[in-house]
Amino acid sequence: MDLGWVLYWRPPESIAEGFELEDYLPDDLAVWPCHVQALAFFHEFCRTQWRLTPAGTLAGLDYTAVLACLKSLRLSKKDADKLFSDVRQIERGAVEASNAPGEQAPTWRKAAE
Protein backbone atom coordinates (compact mmCIF):
# COMPACT_ATOMS: atom_id res chain seq x y z
CA MET A 1 0.00 0.00 0.00
CA ASP A 2 1.18 3.50 -0.79
CA LEU A 3 2.03 5.52 2.33
CA GLY A 4 0.90 8.71 0.60
CA TRP A 5 -2.56 7.20 0.25
CA VAL A 6 -2.61 6.22 3.93
CA LEU A 7 -1.83 9.78 5.03
CA TYR A 8 -4.39 11.44 2.81
CA TRP A 9 -7.32 9.04 3.04
CA ARG A 10 -10.46 10.90 4.02
CA PRO A 11 -13.59 9.32 5.45
CA PRO A 12 -16.73 9.55 3.32
CA GLU A 13 -18.98 12.52 3.98
CA SER A 14 -21.86 10.21 4.76
CA ILE A 15 -22.02 6.59 5.80
CA ALA A 16 -24.68 4.39 4.26
CA GLU A 17 -27.29 2.93 6.59
CA GLY A 18 -26.13 -0.32 8.15
CA PHE A 19 -22.43 0.43 7.66
CA GLU A 20 -19.72 1.64 10.02
CA LEU A 21 -16.72 3.83 9.21
CA GLU A 22 -14.46 0.76 9.50
CA ASP A 23 -16.33 -0.76 6.53
CA TYR A 24 -14.78 1.93 4.31
CA LEU A 25 -11.18 1.23 5.33
CA PRO A 26 -9.08 -1.10 3.20
CA ASP A 27 -8.34 -4.46 4.81
CA ASP A 28 -4.59 -4.10 4.32
CA LEU A 29 -4.11 -0.76 6.08
CA ALA A 30 -0.81 -1.23 7.90
CA VAL A 31 2.67 0.25 8.05
CA TRP A 32 5.70 -2.00 7.91
CA PRO A 33 8.27 -1.42 10.67
CA CYS A 34 10.88 -0.29 8.13
CA HIS A 35 8.57 2.60 7.12
CA VAL A 36 7.61 3.81 10.59
CA GLN A 37 10.45 6.33 10.92
CA ALA A 38 9.70 7.92 7.53
CA LEU A 39 5.97 8.02 8.21
CA ALA A 40 6.49 9.56 11.65
CA PHE A 41 8.89 12.18 10.23
CA PHE A 42 6.52 12.98 7.38
CA HIS A 43 3.55 13.30 9.71
CA GLU A 44 5.43 15.46 12.21
CA PHE A 45 7.43 17.73 9.90
CA CYS A 46 6.30 17.48 6.28
CA ARG A 47 2.53 17.38 6.09
CA THR A 48 2.29 21.18 6.23
CA GLN A 49 5.23 21.86 3.89
CA TRP A 50 3.51 21.55 0.51
CA ARG A 51 4.05 23.68 -2.55
CA LEU A 52 0.97 24.12 -4.70
CA THR A 53 0.54 24.77 -8.39
CA PRO A 54 -1.42 27.86 -9.49
CA ALA A 55 -4.40 25.52 -9.98
CA GLY A 56 -4.24 24.50 -6.31
CA THR A 57 -2.96 20.96 -6.86
CA LEU A 58 0.03 19.54 -5.03
CA ALA A 59 3.35 20.19 -6.74
CA GLY A 60 5.52 18.61 -4.06
CA LEU A 61 7.18 19.30 -0.76
CA ASP A 62 9.11 22.45 0.09
CA TYR A 63 12.53 20.80 0.31
CA THR A 64 14.11 23.79 2.05
CA ALA A 65 11.81 23.29 5.03
CA VAL A 66 11.99 19.50 4.92
CA LEU A 67 15.80 19.47 4.83
CA ALA A 68 15.98 21.97 7.70
CA CYS A 69 13.79 19.67 9.80
CA LEU A 70 15.86 16.67 8.77
CA LYS A 71 19.06 18.47 9.76
CA SER A 72 17.62 19.20 13.21
CA LEU A 73 17.52 15.45 13.90
CA ARG A 74 21.33 15.25 13.66
CA LEU A 75 21.31 11.89 11.91
CA SER A 76 24.34 10.43 10.19
CA LYS A 77 24.58 11.35 6.50
CA LYS A 78 23.68 7.79 5.53
CA ASP A 79 20.59 7.72 7.79
CA ALA A 80 19.51 11.22 6.72
CA ASP A 81 19.85 10.30 3.03
CA LYS A 82 17.77 7.15 3.58
CA LEU A 83 15.07 9.03 5.48
CA PHE A 84 14.91 11.77 2.83
CA SER A 85 14.60 9.13 0.10
CA ASP A 86 11.73 7.46 1.99
CA VAL A 87 10.00 10.81 2.51
CA ARG A 88 10.27 11.53 -1.21
CA GLN A 89 8.51 8.23 -1.94
CA ILE A 90 5.68 9.25 0.40
CA GLU A 91 5.59 12.62 -1.36
CA ARG A 92 5.27 10.98 -4.79
CA GLY A 93 2.42 8.80 -3.59
CA ALA A 94 0.62 11.72 -1.99
CA VAL A 95 0.97 13.91 -5.09
CA GLU A 96 -0.24 11.13 -7.39
CA ALA A 97 -3.18 10.25 -5.11
CA SER A 98 -4.20 13.86 -4.55
CA ASN A 99 -3.96 14.91 -8.19
CA ALA A 100 -5.50 11.78 -9.73
CA PRO A 101 -8.61 12.38 -11.86
CA GLY A 102 -11.80 11.70 -9.96
CA GLU A 103 -10.18 11.80 -6.53
CA GLN A 104 -11.78 13.69 -3.70
CA ALA A 105 -10.44 17.25 -3.86
CA PRO A 106 -8.54 18.37 -0.76
CA THR A 107 -10.17 21.17 1.23
CA TRP A 108 -7.73 23.79 -0.11
CA ARG A 109 -8.74 22.91 -3.69
CA LYS A 110 -12.48 23.00 -2.93
CA ALA A 111 -12.19 26.60 -1.78
CA ALA A 112 -10.42 27.59 -5.01
CA GLU A 113 -12.87 25.84 -7.34
mmCIF file of N, CA and C in Angstrom:
data_model
loop_
_atom_site.group_PDB
_atom_site.id
_atom_site.type_symbol
_atom_site.label_atom_id
_atom_site.label_comp_id
_atom_site.label_asym_id
_atom_site.label_seq_id
_atom_site.Cartn_x
_atom_site.Cartn_y
_atom_site.Cartn_z
ATOM 1 N N MET A 1 0.840 -1.185 0.000
ATOM 2 C CA MET A 1 0.000 0.000 0.000
ATOM 3 C C MET A 1 0.876 1.237 0.000
ATOM 4 N N ASP A 2 0.452 2.255 -0.663
ATOM 5 C CA ASP A 2 1.178 3.495 -0.794
ATOM 6 C C ASP A 2 1.005 4.339 0.462
ATOM 7 N N LEU A 3 2.118 4.719 1.109
ATOM 8 C CA LEU A 3 2.030 5.517 2.332
ATOM 9 C C LEU A 3 1.369 6.863 2.094
ATOM 10 N N GLY A 4 1.572 7.446 0.900
ATOM 11 C CA GLY A 4 0.905 8.710 0.598
ATOM 12 C C GLY A 4 -0.604 8.574 0.679
ATOM 13 N N TRP A 5 -1.109 7.437 0.194
ATOM 14 C CA TRP A 5 -2.558 7.201 0.253
ATOM 15 C C TRP A 5 -3.017 7.095 1.702
ATOM 16 N N VAL A 6 -2.240 6.400 2.526
ATOM 17 C CA VAL A 6 -2.611 6.223 3.926
ATOM 18 C C VAL A 6 -2.739 7.566 4.618
ATOM 19 N N LEU A 7 -1.809 8.483 4.357
ATOM 20 C CA LEU A 7 -1.831 9.777 5.033
ATOM 21 C C LEU A 7 -2.976 10.671 4.577
ATOM 22 N N TYR A 8 -3.399 10.516 3.352
ATOM 23 C CA TYR A 8 -4.386 11.440 2.806
ATOM 24 C C TYR A 8 -5.760 10.820 2.585
ATOM 25 N N TRP A 9 -5.995 9.630 3.121
ATOM 26 C CA TRP A 9 -7.317 9.038 3.045
ATOM 27 C C TRP A 9 -8.281 9.881 3.859
ATOM 28 N N ARG A 10 -9.433 10.122 3.316
ATOM 29 C CA ARG A 10 -10.462 10.895 4.020
ATOM 30 C C ARG A 10 -11.700 10.021 4.154
ATOM 31 N N PRO A 11 -12.359 10.095 5.295
ATOM 32 C CA PRO A 11 -13.590 9.321 5.448
ATOM 33 C C PRO A 11 -14.684 9.877 4.537
ATOM 34 N N PRO A 12 -15.639 9.051 4.173
ATOM 35 C CA PRO A 12 -16.727 9.547 3.323
ATOM 36 C C PRO A 12 -17.546 10.577 4.085
ATOM 37 N N GLU A 13 -18.175 11.482 3.331
ATOM 38 C CA GLU A 13 -18.978 12.522 3.983
ATOM 39 C C GLU A 13 -20.213 11.943 4.658
ATOM 40 N N SER A 14 -20.725 10.864 4.119
ATOM 41 C CA SER A 14 -21.861 10.206 4.756
ATOM 42 C C SER A 14 -21.635 8.699 4.709
ATOM 43 N N ILE A 15 -22.177 8.036 5.697
ATOM 44 C CA ILE A 15 -22.024 6.589 5.800
ATOM 45 C C ILE A 15 -23.389 5.959 5.554
ATOM 46 N N ALA A 16 -23.420 5.034 4.613
ATOM 47 C CA ALA A 16 -24.683 4.389 4.258
ATOM 48 C C ALA A 16 -25.275 3.654 5.464
ATOM 49 N N GLU A 17 -26.588 3.607 5.496
ATOM 50 C CA GLU A 17 -27.289 2.931 6.592
ATOM 51 C C GLU A 17 -26.827 1.474 6.702
ATOM 52 N N GLY A 18 -26.556 1.052 7.912
ATOM 53 C CA GLY A 18 -26.134 -0.318 8.155
ATOM 54 C C GLY A 18 -24.626 -0.527 8.065
ATOM 55 N N PHE A 19 -23.887 0.527 7.757
ATOM 56 C CA PHE A 19 -22.433 0.428 7.659
ATOM 57 C C PHE A 19 -21.780 1.251 8.765
ATOM 58 N N GLU A 20 -20.537 0.899 9.070
ATOM 59 C CA GLU A 20 -19.721 1.639 10.020
ATOM 60 C C GLU A 20 -18.539 2.244 9.264
ATOM 61 N N LEU A 21 -17.882 3.215 9.851
ATOM 62 C CA LEU A 21 -16.725 3.833 9.214
ATOM 63 C C LEU A 21 -15.665 2.790 8.867
ATOM 64 N N GLU A 22 -15.462 1.807 9.741
ATOM 65 C CA GLU A 22 -14.463 0.760 9.499
ATOM 66 C C GLU A 22 -14.733 -0.013 8.212
ATOM 67 N N ASP A 23 -15.990 -0.047 7.767
ATOM 68 C CA ASP A 23 -16.326 -0.756 6.527
ATOM 69 C C ASP A 23 -15.732 -0.077 5.299
ATOM 70 N N TYR A 24 -15.345 1.181 5.427
ATOM 71 C CA TYR A 24 -14.781 1.932 4.306
ATOM 72 C C TYR A 24 -13.257 1.882 4.264
ATOM 73 N N LEU A 25 -12.635 1.346 5.307
ATOM 74 C CA LEU A 25 -11.184 1.233 5.333
ATOM 75 C C LEU A 25 -10.733 0.000 4.574
ATOM 76 N N PRO A 26 -9.595 0.087 3.869
ATOM 77 C CA PRO A 26 -9.084 -1.102 3.199
ATOM 78 C C PRO A 26 -8.622 -2.131 4.230
ATOM 79 N N ASP A 27 -8.724 -3.391 3.887
ATOM 80 C CA ASP A 27 -8.339 -4.458 4.806
ATOM 81 C C ASP A 27 -6.844 -4.485 5.085
ATOM 82 N N ASP A 28 -6.040 -3.999 4.167
ATOM 83 C CA ASP A 28 -4.590 -4.101 4.316
ATOM 84 C C ASP A 28 -3.937 -2.803 4.791
ATOM 85 N N LEU A 29 -4.651 -2.009 5.574
ATOM 86 C CA LEU A 29 -4.115 -0.757 6.075
ATOM 87 C C LEU A 29 -3.142 -1.052 7.211
ATOM 88 N N ALA A 30 -1.857 -0.960 6.915
ATOM 89 C CA ALA A 30 -0.812 -1.234 7.900
ATOM 90 C C ALA A 30 0.466 -0.540 7.442
ATOM 91 N N VAL A 31 1.373 -0.343 8.371
ATOM 92 C CA VAL A 31 2.668 0.248 8.051
ATOM 93 C C VAL A 31 3.743 -0.734 8.490
ATOM 94 N N TRP A 32 4.608 -1.095 7.577
ATOM 95 C CA TRP A 32 5.700 -2.004 7.909
ATOM 96 C C TRP A 32 6.674 -1.294 8.837
ATOM 97 N N PRO A 33 7.315 -2.036 9.727
ATOM 98 C CA PRO A 33 8.270 -1.422 10.669
ATOM 99 C C PRO A 33 9.367 -0.600 9.992
ATOM 100 N N CYS A 34 9.815 -1.025 8.814
ATOM 101 C CA CYS A 34 10.885 -0.289 8.128
ATOM 102 C C CYS A 34 10.418 1.070 7.607
ATOM 103 N N HIS A 35 9.107 1.318 7.592
ATOM 104 C CA HIS A 35 8.570 2.599 7.116
ATOM 105 C C HIS A 35 8.125 3.520 8.252
ATOM 106 N N VAL A 36 8.150 3.034 9.464
ATOM 107 C CA VAL A 36 7.609 3.810 10.590
ATOM 108 C C VAL A 36 8.357 5.122 10.776
ATOM 109 N N GLN A 37 9.687 5.104 10.715
ATOM 110 C CA GLN A 37 10.454 6.334 10.921
ATOM 111 C C GLN A 37 10.096 7.383 9.866
ATOM 112 N N ALA A 38 10.024 6.975 8.599
ATOM 113 C CA ALA A 38 9.696 7.922 7.532
ATOM 114 C C ALA A 38 8.277 8.448 7.686
ATOM 115 N N LEU A 39 7.349 7.582 8.026
ATOM 116 C CA LEU A 39 5.968 8.017 8.205
ATOM 117 C C LEU A 39 5.847 8.983 9.380
ATOM 118 N N ALA A 40 6.533 8.677 10.480
ATOM 119 C CA ALA A 40 6.490 9.562 11.649
ATOM 120 C C ALA A 40 7.115 10.918 11.320
ATOM 121 N N PHE A 41 8.249 10.919 10.628
ATOM 122 C CA PHE A 41 8.891 12.177 10.234
ATOM 123 C C PHE A 41 7.980 12.972 9.309
ATOM 124 N N PHE A 42 7.409 12.299 8.323
ATOM 125 C CA PHE A 42 6.519 12.976 7.381
ATOM 126 C C PHE A 42 5.332 13.592 8.112
ATOM 127 N N HIS A 43 4.729 12.814 8.986
ATOM 128 C CA HIS A 43 3.550 13.295 9.706
ATOM 129 C C HIS A 43 3.897 14.472 10.623
ATOM 130 N N GLU A 44 5.030 14.413 11.261
ATOM 131 C CA GLU A 44 5.426 15.455 12.209
ATOM 132 C C GLU A 44 5.924 16.728 11.523
ATOM 133 N N PHE A 45 6.743 16.575 10.472
ATOM 134 C CA PHE A 45 7.434 17.729 9.896
ATOM 135 C C PHE A 45 6.998 18.129 8.494
ATOM 136 N N CYS A 46 6.495 17.198 7.707
ATOM 137 C CA CYS A 46 6.303 17.480 6.279
ATOM 138 C C CYS A 46 4.870 17.769 5.861
ATOM 139 N N ARG A 47 3.908 17.313 6.595
ATOM 140 C CA ARG A 47 2.531 17.378 6.086
ATOM 141 C C ARG A 47 2.020 18.794 5.880
ATOM 142 N N THR A 48 2.702 19.789 6.445
ATOM 143 C CA THR A 48 2.295 21.177 6.229
ATOM 144 C C THR A 48 3.262 21.925 5.322
ATOM 145 N N GLN A 49 4.179 21.219 4.684
ATOM 146 C CA GLN A 49 5.232 21.861 3.890
ATOM 147 C C GLN A 49 5.032 21.669 2.386
ATOM 148 N N TRP A 50 3.806 21.792 1.918
ATOM 149 C CA TRP A 50 3.507 21.554 0.509
ATOM 150 C C TRP A 50 3.647 22.817 -0.322
ATOM 151 N N ARG A 51 4.102 22.628 -1.520
ATOM 152 C CA ARG A 51 4.054 23.680 -2.548
ATOM 153 C C ARG A 51 2.899 23.321 -3.473
ATOM 154 N N LEU A 52 2.137 24.330 -3.842
ATOM 155 C CA LEU A 52 0.965 24.121 -4.698
ATOM 156 C C LEU A 52 1.187 24.748 -6.063
ATOM 157 N N THR A 53 0.528 24.179 -7.055
ATOM 158 C CA THR A 53 0.541 24.769 -8.391
ATOM 159 C C THR A 53 -0.451 25.931 -8.389
ATOM 160 N N PRO A 54 -0.426 26.780 -9.415
ATOM 161 C CA PRO A 54 -1.425 27.856 -9.486
ATOM 162 C C PRO A 54 -2.868 27.336 -9.499
ATOM 163 N N ALA A 55 -3.053 26.099 -9.954
ATOM 164 C CA ALA A 55 -4.401 25.522 -9.980
ATOM 165 C C ALA A 55 -4.816 24.963 -8.620
ATOM 166 N N GLY A 56 -3.905 24.982 -7.647
ATOM 167 C CA GLY A 56 -4.237 24.500 -6.313
ATOM 168 C C GLY A 56 -3.953 23.028 -6.089
ATOM 169 N N THR A 57 -3.306 22.372 -7.040
ATOM 170 C CA THR A 57 -2.958 20.958 -6.858
ATOM 171 C C THR A 57 -1.566 20.865 -6.228
ATOM 172 N N LEU A 58 -1.276 19.721 -5.647
ATOM 173 C CA LEU A 58 0.027 19.540 -5.025
ATOM 174 C C LEU A 58 1.120 19.477 -6.083
ATOM 175 N N ALA A 59 2.184 20.253 -5.867
ATOM 176 C CA ALA A 59 3.348 20.190 -6.740
ATOM 177 C C ALA A 59 4.426 19.331 -6.097
ATOM 178 N N GLY A 60 4.516 19.366 -4.797
ATOM 179 C CA GLY A 60 5.517 18.607 -4.063
ATOM 180 C C GLY A 60 5.847 19.307 -2.764
ATOM 181 N N LEU A 61 6.779 18.743 -2.038
ATOM 182 C CA LEU A 61 7.180 19.303 -0.759
ATOM 183 C C LEU A 61 8.131 20.483 -0.945
ATOM 184 N N ASP A 62 8.145 21.364 0.024
ATOM 185 C CA ASP A 62 9.110 22.449 0.086
ATOM 186 C C ASP A 62 10.381 21.856 0.698
ATOM 187 N N TYR A 63 11.340 21.506 -0.155
ATOM 188 C CA TYR A 63 12.528 20.799 0.312
ATOM 189 C C TYR A 63 13.379 21.639 1.255
ATOM 190 N N THR A 64 13.346 22.952 1.132
ATOM 191 C CA THR A 64 14.110 23.790 2.050
ATOM 192 C C THR A 64 13.648 23.540 3.487
ATOM 193 N N ALA A 65 12.356 23.538 3.700
ATOM 194 C CA ALA A 65 11.810 23.293 5.033
ATOM 195 C C ALA A 65 12.042 21.855 5.481
ATOM 196 N N VAL A 66 11.824 20.912 4.582
ATOM 197 C CA VAL A 66 11.993 19.499 4.924
ATOM 198 C C VAL A 66 13.442 19.210 5.315
ATOM 199 N N LEU A 67 14.387 19.722 4.529
ATOM 200 C CA LEU A 67 15.798 19.472 4.827
ATOM 201 C C LEU A 67 16.233 20.152 6.120
ATOM 202 N N ALA A 68 15.668 21.307 6.430
ATOM 203 C CA ALA A 68 15.981 21.969 7.703
ATOM 204 C C ALA A 68 15.494 21.122 8.876
ATOM 205 N N CYS A 69 14.314 20.557 8.755
ATOM 206 C CA CYS A 69 13.786 19.670 9.801
ATOM 207 C C CYS A 69 14.637 18.412 9.915
ATOM 208 N N LEU A 70 15.027 17.870 8.782
ATOM 209 C CA LEU A 70 15.860 16.669 8.769
ATOM 210 C C LEU A 70 17.208 16.947 9.449
ATOM 211 N N LYS A 71 17.773 18.094 9.164
ATOM 212 C CA LYS A 71 19.057 18.473 9.765
ATOM 213 C C LYS A 71 18.947 18.583 11.286
ATOM 214 N N SER A 72 17.800 19.026 11.764
ATOM 215 C CA SER A 72 17.616 19.196 13.209
ATOM 216 C C SER A 72 17.658 17.870 13.968
ATOM 217 N N LEU A 73 17.476 16.760 13.259
ATOM 218 C CA LEU A 73 17.518 15.449 13.903
ATOM 219 C C LEU A 73 18.942 14.962 14.156
ATOM 220 N N ARG A 74 19.908 15.595 13.495
ATOM 221 C CA ARG A 74 21.332 15.254 13.661
ATOM 222 C C ARG A 74 21.622 13.773 13.406
ATOM 223 N N LEU A 75 21.051 13.263 12.325
ATOM 224 C CA LEU A 75 21.309 11.887 11.914
ATOM 225 C C LEU A 75 22.628 11.817 11.159
ATOM 226 N N SER A 76 23.164 10.613 11.042
ATOM 227 C CA SER A 76 24.339 10.433 10.193
ATOM 228 C C SER A 76 23.927 10.733 8.750
ATOM 229 N N LYS A 77 24.900 11.051 7.904
ATOM 230 C CA LYS A 77 24.582 11.354 6.499
ATOM 231 C C LYS A 77 23.849 10.185 5.849
ATOM 232 N N LYS A 78 24.308 8.972 6.113
ATOM 233 C CA LYS A 78 23.679 7.787 5.532
ATOM 234 C C LYS A 78 22.220 7.665 5.982
ATOM 235 N N ASP A 79 21.952 7.828 7.279
ATOM 236 C CA ASP A 79 20.586 7.718 7.793
ATOM 237 C C ASP A 79 19.701 8.858 7.294
ATOM 238 N N ALA A 80 20.271 10.069 7.218
ATOM 239 C CA ALA A 80 19.508 11.222 6.721
ATOM 240 C C ALA A 80 19.158 11.039 5.247
ATOM 241 N N ASP A 81 20.106 10.548 4.460
ATOM 242 C CA ASP A 81 19.845 10.305 3.032
ATOM 243 C C ASP A 81 18.749 9.252 2.851
ATOM 244 N N LYS A 82 18.782 8.203 3.658
ATOM 245 C CA LYS A 82 17.765 7.148 3.582
ATOM 246 C C LYS A 82 16.396 7.703 3.962
ATOM 247 N N LEU A 83 16.341 8.467 5.042
ATOM 248 C CA LEU A 83 15.068 9.034 5.484
ATOM 249 C C LEU A 83 14.510 9.996 4.435
ATOM 250 N N PHE A 84 15.367 10.829 3.850
ATOM 251 C CA PHE A 84 14.908 11.765 2.828
ATOM 252 C C PHE A 84 14.391 11.015 1.604
ATOM 253 N N SER A 85 15.059 9.947 1.223
ATOM 254 C CA SER A 85 14.600 9.125 0.100
ATOM 255 C C SER A 85 13.219 8.531 0.397
ATOM 256 N N ASP A 86 13.032 8.030 1.603
ATOM 257 C CA ASP A 86 11.730 7.465 1.985
ATOM 258 C C ASP A 86 10.639 8.532 1.983
ATOM 259 N N VAL A 87 10.974 9.714 2.486
ATOM 260 C CA VAL A 87 10.001 10.815 2.514
ATOM 261 C C VAL A 87 9.621 11.209 1.090
ATOM 262 N N ARG A 88 10.582 11.203 0.176
ATOM 263 C CA ARG A 88 10.272 11.529 -1.215
ATOM 264 C C ARG A 88 9.338 10.500 -1.843
ATOM 265 N N GLN A 89 9.442 9.249 -1.441
ATOM 266 C CA GLN A 89 8.510 8.235 -1.940
ATOM 267 C C GLN A 89 7.096 8.505 -1.412
ATOM 268 N N ILE A 90 6.992 8.880 -0.153
ATOM 269 C CA ILE A 90 5.679 9.246 0.405
ATOM 270 C C ILE A 90 5.131 10.445 -0.357
ATOM 271 N N GLU A 91 5.992 11.422 -0.614
ATOM 272 C CA GLU A 91 5.595 12.618 -1.358
ATOM 273 C C GLU A 91 5.026 12.242 -2.726
ATOM 274 N N ARG A 92 5.753 11.379 -3.462
ATOM 275 C CA ARG A 92 5.267 10.981 -4.791
ATOM 276 C C ARG A 92 3.891 10.331 -4.715
ATOM 277 N N GLY A 93 3.713 9.453 -3.746
ATOM 278 C CA GLY A 93 2.416 8.798 -3.590
ATOM 279 C C GLY A 93 1.313 9.779 -3.251
ATOM 280 N N ALA A 94 1.623 10.723 -2.377
ATOM 281 C CA ALA A 94 0.619 11.721 -1.986
ATOM 282 C C ALA A 94 0.247 12.621 -3.159
ATOM 283 N N VAL A 95 1.240 13.044 -3.928
ATOM 284 C CA VAL A 95 0.973 13.907 -5.094
ATOM 285 C C VAL A 95 0.137 13.157 -6.123
ATOM 286 N N GLU A 96 0.522 11.917 -6.419
ATOM 287 C CA GLU A 96 -0.244 11.132 -7.395
ATOM 288 C C GLU A 96 -1.675 10.896 -6.917
ATOM 289 N N ALA A 97 -1.837 10.529 -5.638
ATOM 290 C CA ALA A 97 -3.177 10.254 -5.110
ATOM 291 C C ALA A 97 -4.026 11.518 -5.073
ATOM 292 N N SER A 98 -3.445 12.619 -4.674
ATOM 293 C CA SER A 98 -4.201 13.862 -4.555
ATOM 294 C C SER A 98 -4.594 14.435 -5.914
ATOM 295 N N ASN A 99 -3.718 14.300 -6.891
ATOM 296 C CA ASN A 99 -3.962 14.911 -8.194
ATOM 297 C C ASN A 99 -4.598 13.968 -9.207
ATOM 298 N N ALA A 100 -4.903 12.742 -8.799
ATOM 299 C CA ALA A 100 -5.498 11.782 -9.728
ATOM 300 C C ALA A 100 -6.910 12.221 -10.134
ATOM 301 N N PRO A 101 -7.264 12.022 -11.403
ATOM 302 C CA PRO A 101 -8.607 12.381 -11.860
ATOM 303 C C PRO A 101 -9.672 11.624 -11.062
ATOM 304 N N GLY A 102 -10.693 12.327 -10.664
ATOM 305 C CA GLY A 102 -11.803 11.701 -9.958
ATOM 306 C C GLY A 102 -11.587 11.524 -8.474
ATOM 307 N N GLU A 103 -10.430 11.911 -7.963
ATOM 308 C CA GLU A 103 -10.177 11.797 -6.530
ATOM 309 C C GLU A 103 -10.877 12.928 -5.802
ATOM 310 N N GLN A 104 -11.160 12.676 -4.544
ATOM 311 C CA GLN A 104 -11.777 13.694 -3.702
ATOM 312 C C GLN A 104 -10.822 14.871 -3.591
ATOM 313 N N ALA A 105 -11.298 16.068 -3.921
ATOM 314 C CA ALA A 105 -10.442 17.253 -3.863
ATOM 315 C C ALA A 105 -10.141 17.610 -2.418
ATOM 316 N N PRO A 106 -8.877 17.902 -2.100
ATOM 317 C CA PRO A 106 -8.545 18.367 -0.756
ATOM 318 C C PRO A 106 -9.273 19.664 -0.442
ATOM 319 N N THR A 107 -9.405 19.997 0.826
ATOM 320 C CA THR A 107 -10.167 21.175 1.225
ATOM 321 C C THR A 107 -9.620 22.456 0.629
ATOM 322 N N TRP A 108 -8.286 22.564 0.449
ATOM 323 C CA TRP A 108 -7.727 23.792 -0.113
ATOM 324 C C TRP A 108 -8.100 23.939 -1.581
ATOM 325 N N ARG A 109 -8.332 22.817 -2.294
ATOM 326 C CA ARG A 109 -8.742 22.906 -3.692
ATOM 327 C C ARG A 109 -10.213 23.220 -3.812
ATOM 328 N N LYS A 110 -11.038 22.732 -2.878
ATOM 329 C CA LYS A 110 -12.478 22.995 -2.926
ATOM 330 C C LYS A 110 -12.742 24.495 -2.816
ATOM 331 N N ALA A 111 -11.985 25.166 -1.965
ATOM 332 C CA ALA A 111 -12.189 26.601 -1.775
ATOM 333 C C ALA A 111 -11.835 27.379 -3.035
ATOM 334 N N ALA A 112 -10.859 26.896 -3.805
ATOM 335 C CA ALA A 112 -10.424 27.588 -5.011
ATOM 336 C C ALA A 112 -11.312 27.318 -6.209
ATOM 337 N N GLU A 113 -12.067 26.228 -6.174
ATOM 338 C CA GLU A 113 -12.866 25.842 -7.338
ATOM 339 C C GLU A 113 -14.163 26.618 -7.424
#
